[in-house]
XYZ file of C-alpha atoms in Angstrom:
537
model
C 100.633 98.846 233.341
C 100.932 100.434 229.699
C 101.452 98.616 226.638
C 100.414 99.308 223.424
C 103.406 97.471 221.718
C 101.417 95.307 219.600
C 98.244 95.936 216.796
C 95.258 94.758 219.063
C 96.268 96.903 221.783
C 93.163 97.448 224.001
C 90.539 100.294 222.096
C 93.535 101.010 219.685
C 95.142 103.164 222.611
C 97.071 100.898 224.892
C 96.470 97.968 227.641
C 96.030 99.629 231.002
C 94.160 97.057 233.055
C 95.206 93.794 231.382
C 97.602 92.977 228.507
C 94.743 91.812 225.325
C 97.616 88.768 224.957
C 96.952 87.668 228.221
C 100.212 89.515 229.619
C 99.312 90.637 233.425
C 100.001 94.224 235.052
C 102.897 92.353 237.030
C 104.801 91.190 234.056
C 104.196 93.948 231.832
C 105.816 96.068 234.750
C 108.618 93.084 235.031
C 109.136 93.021 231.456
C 109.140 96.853 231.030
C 111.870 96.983 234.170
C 114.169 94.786 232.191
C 114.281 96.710 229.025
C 114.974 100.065 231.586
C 117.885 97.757 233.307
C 119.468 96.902 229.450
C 119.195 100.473 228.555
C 121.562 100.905 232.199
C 123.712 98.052 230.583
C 123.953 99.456 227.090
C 124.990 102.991 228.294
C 127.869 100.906 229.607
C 128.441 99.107 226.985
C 128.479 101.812 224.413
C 131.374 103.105 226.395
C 133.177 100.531 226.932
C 133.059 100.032 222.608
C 135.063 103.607 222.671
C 137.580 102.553 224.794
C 138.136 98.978 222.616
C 136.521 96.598 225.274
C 133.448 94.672 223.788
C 131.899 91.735 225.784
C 130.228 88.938 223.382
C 128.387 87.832 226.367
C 126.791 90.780 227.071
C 125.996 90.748 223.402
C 124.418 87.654 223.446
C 122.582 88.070 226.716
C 121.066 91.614 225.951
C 119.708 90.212 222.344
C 117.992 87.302 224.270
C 116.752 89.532 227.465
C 114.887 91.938 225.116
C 113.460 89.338 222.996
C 112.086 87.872 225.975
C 109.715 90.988 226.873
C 108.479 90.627 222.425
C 104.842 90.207 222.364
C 103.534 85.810 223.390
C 107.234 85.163 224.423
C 107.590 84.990 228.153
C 104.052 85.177 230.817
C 105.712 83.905 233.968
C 106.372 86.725 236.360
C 109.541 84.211 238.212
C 111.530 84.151 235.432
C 112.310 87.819 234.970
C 113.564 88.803 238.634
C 117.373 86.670 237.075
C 116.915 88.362 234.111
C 117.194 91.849 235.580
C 119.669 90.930 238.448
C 122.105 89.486 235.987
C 121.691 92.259 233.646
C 122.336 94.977 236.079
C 125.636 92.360 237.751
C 126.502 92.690 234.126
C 126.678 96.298 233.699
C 128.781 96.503 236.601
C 131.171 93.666 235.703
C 131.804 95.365 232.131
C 131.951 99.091 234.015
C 134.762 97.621 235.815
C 136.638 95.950 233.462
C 136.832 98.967 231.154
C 137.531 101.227 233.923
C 134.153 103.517 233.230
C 131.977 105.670 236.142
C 129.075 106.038 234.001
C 126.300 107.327 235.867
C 122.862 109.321 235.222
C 119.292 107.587 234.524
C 119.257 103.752 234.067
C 123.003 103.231 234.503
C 122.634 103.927 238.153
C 119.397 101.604 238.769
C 119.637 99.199 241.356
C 117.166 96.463 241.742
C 114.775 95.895 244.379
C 114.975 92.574 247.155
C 111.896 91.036 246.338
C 108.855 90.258 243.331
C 106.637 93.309 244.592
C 109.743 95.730 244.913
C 110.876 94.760 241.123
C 106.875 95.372 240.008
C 107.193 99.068 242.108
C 110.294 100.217 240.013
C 108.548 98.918 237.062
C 105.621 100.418 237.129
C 107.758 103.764 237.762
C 109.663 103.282 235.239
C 107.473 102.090 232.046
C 107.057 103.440 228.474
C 105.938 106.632 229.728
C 108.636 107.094 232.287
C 111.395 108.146 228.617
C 112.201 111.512 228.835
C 110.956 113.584 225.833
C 109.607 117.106 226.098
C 108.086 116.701 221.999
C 105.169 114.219 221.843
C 106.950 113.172 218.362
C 110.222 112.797 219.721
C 108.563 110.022 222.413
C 106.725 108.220 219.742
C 109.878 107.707 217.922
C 111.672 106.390 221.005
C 108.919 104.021 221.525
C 109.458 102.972 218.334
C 113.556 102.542 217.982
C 112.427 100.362 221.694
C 109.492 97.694 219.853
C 112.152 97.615 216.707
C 114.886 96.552 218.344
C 112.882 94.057 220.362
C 112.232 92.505 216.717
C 116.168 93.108 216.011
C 116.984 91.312 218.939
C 114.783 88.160 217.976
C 116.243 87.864 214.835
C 119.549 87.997 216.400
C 119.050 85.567 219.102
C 117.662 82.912 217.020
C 120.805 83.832 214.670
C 123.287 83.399 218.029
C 121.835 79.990 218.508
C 123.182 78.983 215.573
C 126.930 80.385 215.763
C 125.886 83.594 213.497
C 126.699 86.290 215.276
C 128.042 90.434 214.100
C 129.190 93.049 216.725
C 127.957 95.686 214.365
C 123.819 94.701 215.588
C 124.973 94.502 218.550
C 127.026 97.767 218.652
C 123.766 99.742 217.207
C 121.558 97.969 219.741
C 123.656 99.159 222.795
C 123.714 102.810 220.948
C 120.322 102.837 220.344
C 119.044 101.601 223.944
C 121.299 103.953 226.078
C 119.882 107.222 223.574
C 116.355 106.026 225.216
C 116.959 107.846 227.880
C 118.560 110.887 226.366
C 117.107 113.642 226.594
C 119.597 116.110 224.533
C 117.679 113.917 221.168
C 115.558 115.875 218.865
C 113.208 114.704 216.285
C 115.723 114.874 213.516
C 118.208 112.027 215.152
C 115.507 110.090 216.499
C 114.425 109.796 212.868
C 117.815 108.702 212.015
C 117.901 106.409 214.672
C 114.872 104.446 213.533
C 115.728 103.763 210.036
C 118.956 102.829 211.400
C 117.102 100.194 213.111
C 115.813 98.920 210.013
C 119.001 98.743 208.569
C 120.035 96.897 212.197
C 117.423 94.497 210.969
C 118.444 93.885 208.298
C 121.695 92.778 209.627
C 119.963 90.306 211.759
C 117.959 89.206 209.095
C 120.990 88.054 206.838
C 122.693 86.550 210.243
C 119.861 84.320 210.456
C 119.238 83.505 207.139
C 122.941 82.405 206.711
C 122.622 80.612 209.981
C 119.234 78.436 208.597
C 120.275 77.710 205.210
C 124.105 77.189 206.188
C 122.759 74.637 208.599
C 119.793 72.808 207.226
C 120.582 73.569 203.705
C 118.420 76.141 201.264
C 114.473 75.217 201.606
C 113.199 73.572 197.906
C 109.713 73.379 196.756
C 107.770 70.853 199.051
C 104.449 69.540 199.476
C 103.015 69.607 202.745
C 99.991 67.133 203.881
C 97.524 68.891 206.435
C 96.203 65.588 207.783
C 97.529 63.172 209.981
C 99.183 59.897 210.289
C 97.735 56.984 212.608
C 100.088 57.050 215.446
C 101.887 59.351 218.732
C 102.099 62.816 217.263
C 104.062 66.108 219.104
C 102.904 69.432 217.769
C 105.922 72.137 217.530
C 105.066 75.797 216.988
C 107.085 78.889 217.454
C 110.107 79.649 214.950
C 112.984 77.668 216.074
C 114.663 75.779 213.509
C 117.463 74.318 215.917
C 114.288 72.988 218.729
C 112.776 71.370 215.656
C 115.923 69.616 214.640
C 116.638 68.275 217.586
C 113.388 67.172 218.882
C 113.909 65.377 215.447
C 116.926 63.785 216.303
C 115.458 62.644 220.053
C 112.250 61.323 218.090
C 113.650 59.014 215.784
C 112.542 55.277 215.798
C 110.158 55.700 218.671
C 107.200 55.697 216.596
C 105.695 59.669 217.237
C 105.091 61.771 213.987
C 106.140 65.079 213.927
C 104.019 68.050 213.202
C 104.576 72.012 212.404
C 101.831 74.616 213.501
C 102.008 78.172 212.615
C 105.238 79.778 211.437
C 107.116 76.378 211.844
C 105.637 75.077 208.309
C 108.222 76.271 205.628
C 110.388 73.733 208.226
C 109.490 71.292 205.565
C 110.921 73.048 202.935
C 114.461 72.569 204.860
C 117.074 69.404 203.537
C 118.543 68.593 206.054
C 114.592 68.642 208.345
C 113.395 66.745 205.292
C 115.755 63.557 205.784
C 113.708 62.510 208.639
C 111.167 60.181 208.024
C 108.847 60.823 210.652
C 108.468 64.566 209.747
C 105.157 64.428 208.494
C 103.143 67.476 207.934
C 101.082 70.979 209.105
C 98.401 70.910 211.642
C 96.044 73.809 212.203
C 96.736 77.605 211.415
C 97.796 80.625 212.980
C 98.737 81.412 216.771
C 95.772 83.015 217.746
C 93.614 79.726 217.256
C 95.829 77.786 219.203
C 93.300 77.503 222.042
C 91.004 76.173 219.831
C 93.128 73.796 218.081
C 95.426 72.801 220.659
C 92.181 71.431 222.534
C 91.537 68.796 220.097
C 95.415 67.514 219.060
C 95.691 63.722 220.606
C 99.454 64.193 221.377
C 102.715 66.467 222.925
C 102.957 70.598 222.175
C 106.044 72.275 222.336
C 106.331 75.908 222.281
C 109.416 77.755 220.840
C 109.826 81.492 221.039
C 107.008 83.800 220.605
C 103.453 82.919 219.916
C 101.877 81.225 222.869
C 98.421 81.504 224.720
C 97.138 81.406 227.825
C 96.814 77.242 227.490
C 93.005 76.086 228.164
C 92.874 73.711 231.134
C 92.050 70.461 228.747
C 95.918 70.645 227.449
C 97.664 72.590 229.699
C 98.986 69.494 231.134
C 100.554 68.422 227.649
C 101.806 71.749 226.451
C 105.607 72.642 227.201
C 107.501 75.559 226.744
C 111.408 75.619 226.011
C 113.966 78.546 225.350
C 112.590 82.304 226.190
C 108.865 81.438 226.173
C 107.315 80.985 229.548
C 103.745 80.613 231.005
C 103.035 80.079 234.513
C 102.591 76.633 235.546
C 103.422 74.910 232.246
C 106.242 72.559 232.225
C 109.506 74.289 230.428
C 112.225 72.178 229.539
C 115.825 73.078 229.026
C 118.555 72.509 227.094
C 117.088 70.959 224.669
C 116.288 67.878 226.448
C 112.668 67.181 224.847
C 112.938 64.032 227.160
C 109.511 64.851 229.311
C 107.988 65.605 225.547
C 108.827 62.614 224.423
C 107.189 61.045 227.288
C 103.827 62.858 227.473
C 103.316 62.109 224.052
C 103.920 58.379 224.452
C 101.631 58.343 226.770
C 99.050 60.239 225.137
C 96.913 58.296 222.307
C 98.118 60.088 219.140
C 95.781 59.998 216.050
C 93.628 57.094 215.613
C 94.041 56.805 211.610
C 95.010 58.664 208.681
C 93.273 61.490 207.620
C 93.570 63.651 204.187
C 93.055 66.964 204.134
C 95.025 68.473 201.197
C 98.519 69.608 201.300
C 100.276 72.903 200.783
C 103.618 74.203 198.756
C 106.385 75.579 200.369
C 109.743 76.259 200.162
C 109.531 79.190 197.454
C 112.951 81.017 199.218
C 114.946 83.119 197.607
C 117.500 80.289 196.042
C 114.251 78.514 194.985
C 112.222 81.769 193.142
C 115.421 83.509 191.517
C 116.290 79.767 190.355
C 113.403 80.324 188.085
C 113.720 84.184 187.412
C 114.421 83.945 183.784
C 111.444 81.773 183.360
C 109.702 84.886 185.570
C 111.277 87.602 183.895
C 109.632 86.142 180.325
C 106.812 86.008 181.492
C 106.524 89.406 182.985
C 107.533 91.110 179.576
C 104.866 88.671 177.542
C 102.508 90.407 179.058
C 101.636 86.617 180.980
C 102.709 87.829 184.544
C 100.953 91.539 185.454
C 101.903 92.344 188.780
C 103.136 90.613 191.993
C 101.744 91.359 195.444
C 103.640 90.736 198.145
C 101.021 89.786 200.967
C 102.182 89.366 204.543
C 102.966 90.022 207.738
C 101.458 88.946 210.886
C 98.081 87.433 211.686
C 95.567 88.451 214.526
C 92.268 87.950 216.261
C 90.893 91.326 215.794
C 88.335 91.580 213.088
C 89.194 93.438 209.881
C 91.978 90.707 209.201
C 89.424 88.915 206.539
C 90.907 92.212 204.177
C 94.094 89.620 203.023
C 91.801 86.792 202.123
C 89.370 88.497 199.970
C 92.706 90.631 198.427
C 94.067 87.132 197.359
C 91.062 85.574 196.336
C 89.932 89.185 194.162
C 93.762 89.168 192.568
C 93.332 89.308 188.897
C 94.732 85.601 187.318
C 97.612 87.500 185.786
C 99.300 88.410 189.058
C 101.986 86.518 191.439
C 101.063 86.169 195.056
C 104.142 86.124 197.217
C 103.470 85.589 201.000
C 105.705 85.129 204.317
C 105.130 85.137 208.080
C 101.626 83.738 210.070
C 99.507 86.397 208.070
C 99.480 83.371 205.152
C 97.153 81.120 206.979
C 93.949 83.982 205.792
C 94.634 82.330 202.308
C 97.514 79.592 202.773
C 95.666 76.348 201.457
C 93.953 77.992 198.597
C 94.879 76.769 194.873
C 95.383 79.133 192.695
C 96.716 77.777 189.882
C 100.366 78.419 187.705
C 101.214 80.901 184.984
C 103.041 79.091 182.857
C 104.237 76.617 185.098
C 105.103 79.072 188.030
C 102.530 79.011 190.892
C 100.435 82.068 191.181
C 100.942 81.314 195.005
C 104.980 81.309 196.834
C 105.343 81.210 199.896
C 108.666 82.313 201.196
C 108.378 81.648 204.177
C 108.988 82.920 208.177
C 108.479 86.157 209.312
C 112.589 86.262 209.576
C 112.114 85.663 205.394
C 111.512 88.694 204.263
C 115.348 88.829 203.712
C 114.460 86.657 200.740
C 111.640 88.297 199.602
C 113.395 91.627 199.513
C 116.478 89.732 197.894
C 114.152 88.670 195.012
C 112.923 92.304 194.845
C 116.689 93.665 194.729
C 117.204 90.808 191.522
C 114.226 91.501 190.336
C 115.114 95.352 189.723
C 118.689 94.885 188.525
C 116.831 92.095 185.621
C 114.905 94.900 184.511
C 117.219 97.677 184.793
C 114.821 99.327 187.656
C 114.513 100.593 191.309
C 112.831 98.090 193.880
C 109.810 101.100 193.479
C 109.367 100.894 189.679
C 108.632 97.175 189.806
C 105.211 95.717 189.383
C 105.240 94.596 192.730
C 102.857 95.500 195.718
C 103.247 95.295 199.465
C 100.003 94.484 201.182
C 101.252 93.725 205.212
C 99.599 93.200 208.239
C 101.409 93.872 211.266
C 100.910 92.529 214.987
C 103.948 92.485 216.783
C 107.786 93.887 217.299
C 109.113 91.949 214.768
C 106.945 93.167 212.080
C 107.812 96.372 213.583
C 111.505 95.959 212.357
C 110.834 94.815 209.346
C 108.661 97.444 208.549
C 111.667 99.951 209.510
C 113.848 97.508 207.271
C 111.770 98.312 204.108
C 111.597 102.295 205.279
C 115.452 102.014 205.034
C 115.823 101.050 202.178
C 113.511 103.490 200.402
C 110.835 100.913 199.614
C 107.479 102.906 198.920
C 103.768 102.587 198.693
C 103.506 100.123 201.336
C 99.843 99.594 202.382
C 100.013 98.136 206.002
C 96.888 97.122 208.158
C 94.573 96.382 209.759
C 95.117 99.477 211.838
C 98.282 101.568 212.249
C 100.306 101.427 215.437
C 98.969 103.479 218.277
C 102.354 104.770 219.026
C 102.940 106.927 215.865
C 101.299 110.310 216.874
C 99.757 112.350 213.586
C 102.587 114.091 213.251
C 104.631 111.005 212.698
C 102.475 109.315 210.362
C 101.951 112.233 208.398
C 105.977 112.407 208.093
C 105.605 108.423 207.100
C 103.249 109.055 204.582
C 104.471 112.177 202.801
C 108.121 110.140 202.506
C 107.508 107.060 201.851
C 103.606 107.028 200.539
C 102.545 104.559 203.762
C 98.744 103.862 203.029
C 96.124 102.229 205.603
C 94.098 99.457 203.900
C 90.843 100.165 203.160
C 89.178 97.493 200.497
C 90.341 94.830 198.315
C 87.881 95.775 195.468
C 89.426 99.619 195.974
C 93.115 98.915 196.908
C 93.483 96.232 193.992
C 91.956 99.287 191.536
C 94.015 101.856 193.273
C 97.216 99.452 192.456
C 96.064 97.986 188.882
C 94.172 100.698 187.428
């Protein structure tokens, strides 16, 4: 195997032996075979768009068959064999119907019979398999391939919801079947990527249209951290639709519902709110689950990305639904949370209330520009200095303590805006108001940063200013594809000065970062004390 897709990749240089997520040389191969078979299916599909014949099944399917090789989404080795023998029956159904013969590199890939055979082909034909004579040219198709893994996410979790655009589609297919082009130089690989972010984008308004048009826009909300005597399932993940109806199959049977990780700004949702047994946050950030998981008295349910190898204590109460996967835990489809339900009946739940402070969230876009003259005053009295925007993704490896100590060392004259799992360094600590506005907003998901770059965009246009010349900051930590695409979001739109950590992806070579940094002023983190001086003066 190689992998080096993510920010803890093993000694900063890739995972050779075994994935640092837990991801084994079989489904790395697997997973890495599939994205070779969509690039096959996109070559055909980009074709078929010239000639007028565009297949929104295809659409849908390639969307949810990348996202399923995204960093914690799916471990289990039997699930991808259907995945790649539907995608390649695909590219041959749509070749046919549009009356194409497109041959030449993935397009003519034909899977093997069996588990091993699959593994074989794709092992042969992994990351470094892309043809690319320039070093440069091969880092950048690595990175149009981890971006639109994040693109596809986004999309997926938008096509759940009836939100769907042929134009993210249309790039994806474009941009997959130029991975294995070898005519591409550096200068429309470049293209190609910020393209991506501007993909992202895309996918980004899909799905925020999709949330808010379905569960309403979130609204300031408190959020209690303990727990309420009684049966309790635990939902992590990202998907609002699981949550909903798990909801809906939970009501009146006496279990509590809980959000862990990126499901808390769930609360700050209307139409999630209504239910009465939606009670509050437990724990922190994905990579504690083991730890936390352990000790929760009820049912788990895992949607999307983010999951662990489970530890043998709750393995038996953990369940997977959707994309994610792990071998040996219990997955449950179509959104039938029946055998849920039942384990968590049957396990004791918590014995008695416990308080352990509450949280704020639902500080979207509708809720902060609701208040922006309010913020606009008090930016030009001289009461609001400078807003940070801290976020991004959160991690095991060490150096990830930089975001706490930058939000605790933030001067009390500056606005902490925060998204994604990279909030739980400094989530639950009170920080006090500014004239009535809290010093601390979170926004919300990952998927979010739509509305945080929304507020930027209204920001600038109050004060008569590019997104650049506002006092505003981006501090981001990065661990997976998604952050990936949102990171070539920003780069698209021009956004500068972005300081991203804790280390910088292994698959930009020098003389990619050094093009990064010279356009767009991309700086690695180094203190707080020294970036916060660097930034305030």
């Amino acid at each position: 195997m190689f992998c080096y897709q993510c920010e803890q990749t093993a000694k900063g240089l890739g995972c050779d032996k075994l994935g640092v997520c837990g991801k084994k040389p079989e489904v790395s191969d697997l997973q890495d075979l599939l994205v070779y078979a969509l690039c096959g299916l996109s070559q055909v599909a980009h074709a078929a768009r010239e000639k007028g014949v565009v297949d929104p099944e295809v659409n849908h399917f390639t969307m949810a068959a990348m996202f399923s090789t995204l960093t914690n989404v799916n471990f289990d080795p039997e699930r991808f064999p259907a995945l790649i023998e539907k995608t390649v029956a695909m590219r041959k159904a749509l070749a046919a119907k549009a009356g194409l013969a497109v041959t030449g590199g993935p397009a003519d890939y034909e899977p093997a019979k069996s588990l091993d055979g699959l593994t074989a082909q794709g092992h042969e034909h992994g990351l470094k398999s892309i043809p690319a004579v320039d070093p440069d040219v091969l880092s950048l198709k690595h990175t149009l391939i981890f971006g639109l893994k994040g693109v596809a996410a986004y999309a997926d979790h938008a096509a759940i919801l009836g939100h769907t655009d042929d134009a993210v589609a249309e790039f994806t297919h474009k941009a997959l079947a130029a991975v294995f082009d070898p005519s591409l130089d550096l200068g429309a690989m470049v293209a190609l990527v910020l393209e991506c972010g501007q993909a992202n984008l895309k996918a980004m308004e899909l799905l925020d249209a999709a949330n808010t048009g379905t569960y309403g826009h979130p609204v300031p909300t408190e959020v209690p951290l303990g727990a309420k005597a009684g049966k309790a399932i635990l939902v992590s993940g990202h998907d609002l639709k699981d949550l909903h109806d798990l909801l809906k199959q939970t009501e009146g049977k006496g279990i509590f519902i809980y959000t862990h990780g990126e499901m808390l700004p769930c609360h700050g949702y209307p139409e999630l709110k209504k239910f009465k047994h939606f009670y509050g946050h437990y724990g922190t950030a994905w990579q504690n689950q083991q730890k936390e998981f352990a000790v929760f008295p009820g049912a788990i349910l895992m949607t999307t990305n983010c999951i662990q190898k489970p530890g043998a204590v709750y393995q038996d109460n953990i369940f997977t639904t959707g994309l994610v996967g792990w071998p040996g835990v219990t997955h449950v489809k179509n959104g039938d949370f029946g055998p849920v339900i039942a384990k968590a009946l049957a396990m004791p739940g918590f014995a008695e209330d416990t308080d352990k402070g509450s949280v704020m969230v639902g500080f979207a876009r509708n809720a902060i520009l609701g208040v922006a003259g309010a913020v606009i005053d008090a930016v030009k009295a001289g009461k609001i200095r400078h807003f940070f925007l801290v976020a991004g993704c959160d991690g095991a490896k060490p150096g990830r303590n930089y975001y706490t100590e930058f939000v605790e060392k933030a001067p009390a004259d500056t606005v902490i805006l925060t998204l994604a799992c990279g909030k739980f360094r400094f989530f639950d600590q009170k920080l006090g108001d500014i004239g009535g506005i809290p010093r601390l907003l979170d926004i919300g998901q990952c998927n979010d940063a739509y509305s945080a770059i929304q507020v930027a965009v209204a920001l600038a246009k109050a004060f008569e200013c590019g997104v650049n010349d506002l006092p505003l900051s981006m501090v981001l930590s990065w661990y997976e594809q998604k952050a990936v695409a949102i990171l070539l979001t920003l780069l698209s739109l021009g956004i500068k000065n972005i300081r991203l950590g804790p280390s910088l992806p292994a698959f930009l070579t020098p003389n990619v970062l050094k093009f990064l940094v010279e356009t767009y002023d991309i700086k690695p983190i180094t203190t707080p004390d020294e970036d916060l001086k660097a930034i305030l003066g």
